[in-house]
């Protein structure tokens, strides 16, 4: 098992990762794939003893907006490097009342509101055409592993929920968030799609660990500021990293 971790906003480096391909770490060399270059080098190492790959989704330092990320290259680079499963971390806005700032969410569904992104590996004229099953977008076994760690962590978390993937880079209007809520969405972010489906197309089990960093638009009296988001991110990503490290330790034991 080689677990790949994708770090999002607030997680461009993985604390505790003992890097074994130091050359990739030193250089800015992205991985060249058939689909273009990954956002950053794929770091190979160990986290709590478990072989782990780490990729900064937006580059390191963070430079790519959600719609500028080459999701196909990122997922292909992880596959090429030998990933057998992916846990993706992302920062989100909270829509449902339980999804308060600082809460970690293990979504079990996703709705795609993005547009214009390269969202399939299967548009190269393949015959027969491929339509992957995506009824359950997240891998049940990986989610369960994370759920076990979250349950014993004592930290606030939610088991399940629907992630709305919006286009960004702007935040939503209050009316858009009301629509997402009517659609059944609990959290909103900008990077879950097409990342999740591309992993499915390459048969990589994929789960998401989302950190709520602000009430979504219209869900609080205040304006949403980057300062507010960063304050929650700073502390919240420490919790996310603890969960990831514990999950690695569990995986090594079993
Ligand atoms: N909306 C969309 N994406 C986000 C948000 C939000 O409120 N917060 C963090 N990522």
Coordinates of N, CA, C and O in Angstrom, one line a residue, residues 5-14 54-64 66 69 71 74 87-92 191 195 209 211 233 237 240-241 244:
X5 N -1.2 11.5 -0.5 CA -1.9 12.6 0.2 C -1.9 13.8 -0.7 O -0.8 14.1 -1.3
X6 N -3.0 14.4 -0.9 CA -3.0 15.7 -1.7 C -3.4 16.8 -0.7 O -4.4 16.8 -0.1
X7 N -2.4 17.7 -0.7 CA -2.6 18.9 0.3 C -3.2 20.0 -0.5 O -2.9 20.3 -1.6
X8 N -4.2 20.7 0.2 CA -4.8 21.8 -0.5 C -4.4 23.1 0.2 O -3.3 23.2 0.8
X9 N -5.3 24.1 0.2 CA -5.0 25.4 0.8 C -4.6 25.2 2.3 O -5.3 24.5 3.0
X10 N -3.5 25.7 2.7 CA -3.0 25.6 4.0 C -2.2 24.4 4.3 O -1.8 24.1 5.4
X11 N -2.1 23.6 3.3 CA -1.3 22.3 3.4 C -0.4 22.1 2.2 O -0.6 21.2 1.4
X12 N 0.6 22.9 2.0 CA 1.5 22.8 0.9 C 2.7 21.9 1.2 O 3.4 21.5 0.3
X13 N 2.9 21.7 2.5 CA 4.0 20.8 3.0 C 3.4 19.9 4.0 O 2.5 20.3 4.7
X14 N 3.9 18.7 4.1 CA 3.3 17.7 5.0 C 4.3 17.6 6.3 O 5.3 16.9 6.2
X54 N 3.3 12.6 -1.4 CA 2.6 13.9 -1.1 C 2.7 14.8 -2.3 O 3.7 15.0 -2.9
X55 N 1.5 15.4 -2.6 CA 1.5 16.4 -3.7 C 0.7 17.6 -3.2 O -0.4 17.5 -2.7
X56 N 1.3 18.8 -3.5 CA 0.6 20.1 -3.2 C -0.2 20.4 -4.4 O 0.3 20.7 -5.4
X57 N -1.5 20.3 -4.2 CA -2.5 20.5 -5.3 C -2.3 21.8 -6.1 O -2.4 21.8 -7.3
X58 N -2.0 22.9 -5.4 CA -2.0 24.2 -6.0 C -0.5 24.6 -6.3 O -0.3 25.8 -6.6
X59 N 0.5 23.7 -6.1 CA 1.9 24.0 -6.2 C 2.4 24.4 -4.8 O 1.6 24.7 -3.9
X60 N 3.7 24.4 -4.7 CA 4.4 24.9 -3.5 C 5.5 25.8 -3.9 O 6.5 25.3 -4.5
X61 N 5.4 27.1 -3.6 CA 4.3 27.8 -2.9 C 3.0 27.7 -3.7 O 3.0 27.6 -4.9
X62 N 1.9 27.9 -3.0 CA 0.6 27.9 -3.6 C 0.5 29.0 -4.7 O 0.6 30.2 -4.4
X63 N 0.3 28.6 -5.9 CA 0.2 29.6 -7.0 C -1.0 29.4 -8.0 O -1.4 30.3 -8.7
X64 N -1.6 28.2 -8.0 CA -2.6 27.9 -8.9 C -4.0 28.0 -8.3 O -4.3 27.5 -7.2
X66 N -8.1 27.3 -8.1 CA -8.7 26.0 -8.3 C -9.0 25.7 -9.8 O -8.8 24.5 -10.2
X69 N -5.7 24.5 -11.8 CA -5.0 23.2 -11.5 C -5.2 22.2 -12.6 O -6.3 22.1 -13.1
X71 N -5.8 19.0 -13.0 CA -6.1 17.8 -12.1 C -5.7 16.5 -12.8 O -5.4 15.5 -12.1
X74 N -2.1 16.0 -12.1 CA -1.8 15.7 -10.7 C -2.2 14.2 -10.4 O -1.4 13.5 -9.7
X87 N -5.9 10.1 -0.2 CA -6.6 11.0 0.7 C -6.4 12.4 0.4 O -5.2 12.9 0.3
X88 N -7.4 13.1 0.0 CA -7.3 14.5 -0.4 C -7.8 15.4 0.7 O -8.9 15.2 1.2
X89 N -7.0 16.5 1.0 CA -7.4 17.4 2.0 C -7.9 18.7 1.3 O -7.3 19.1 0.3
X90 N -9.0 19.3 1.8 CA -9.4 20.6 1.3 C -10.1 21.4 2.3 O -10.6 20.9 3.3
X91 N -10.0 22.7 2.1 CA -10.6 23.7 3.0 C -12.0 24.0 2.4 O -12.1 24.2 1.1
X92 N -13.0 24.2 3.2 CA -14.3 24.4 2.6 C -15.1 25.4 3.5 O -14.7 25.7 4.6
X191 N -12.3 22.5 -5.2 CA -11.3 21.6 -5.8 C -11.7 20.1 -5.9 O -11.0 19.3 -6.4
X195 N -11.2 16.3 -9.4 CA -10.2 15.5 -8.8 C -10.7 14.1 -8.4 O -10.1 13.0 -8.7
X209 N -10.9 14.6 3.1 CA -11.0 15.1 4.5 C -11.0 16.6 4.4 O -10.1 17.3 3.9
X211 N -11.8 20.5 5.8 CA -11.8 21.3 7.0 C -12.7 22.6 6.8 O -12.4 23.3 5.8
X233 N -7.6 28.1 9.4 CA -6.7 27.1 8.7 C -5.5 26.8 9.5 O -5.1 25.6 9.6
X237 N -5.4 22.9 10.3 CA -4.6 22.0 9.5 C -3.7 21.2 10.4 O -3.3 20.1 10.1
X240 N -5.8 18.3 11.1 CA -5.9 17.5 9.9 C -4.6 16.6 9.9 O -4.6 15.4 9.6
X241 N -3.5 17.3 10.1 CA -2.2 16.5 10.0 C -2.1 15.4 11.1 O -1.6 14.4 10.8
X244 N -4.1 12.6 9.8 CA -3.4 11.8 8.7 C -2.3 11.0 9.3 O -2.1 9.8 8.9

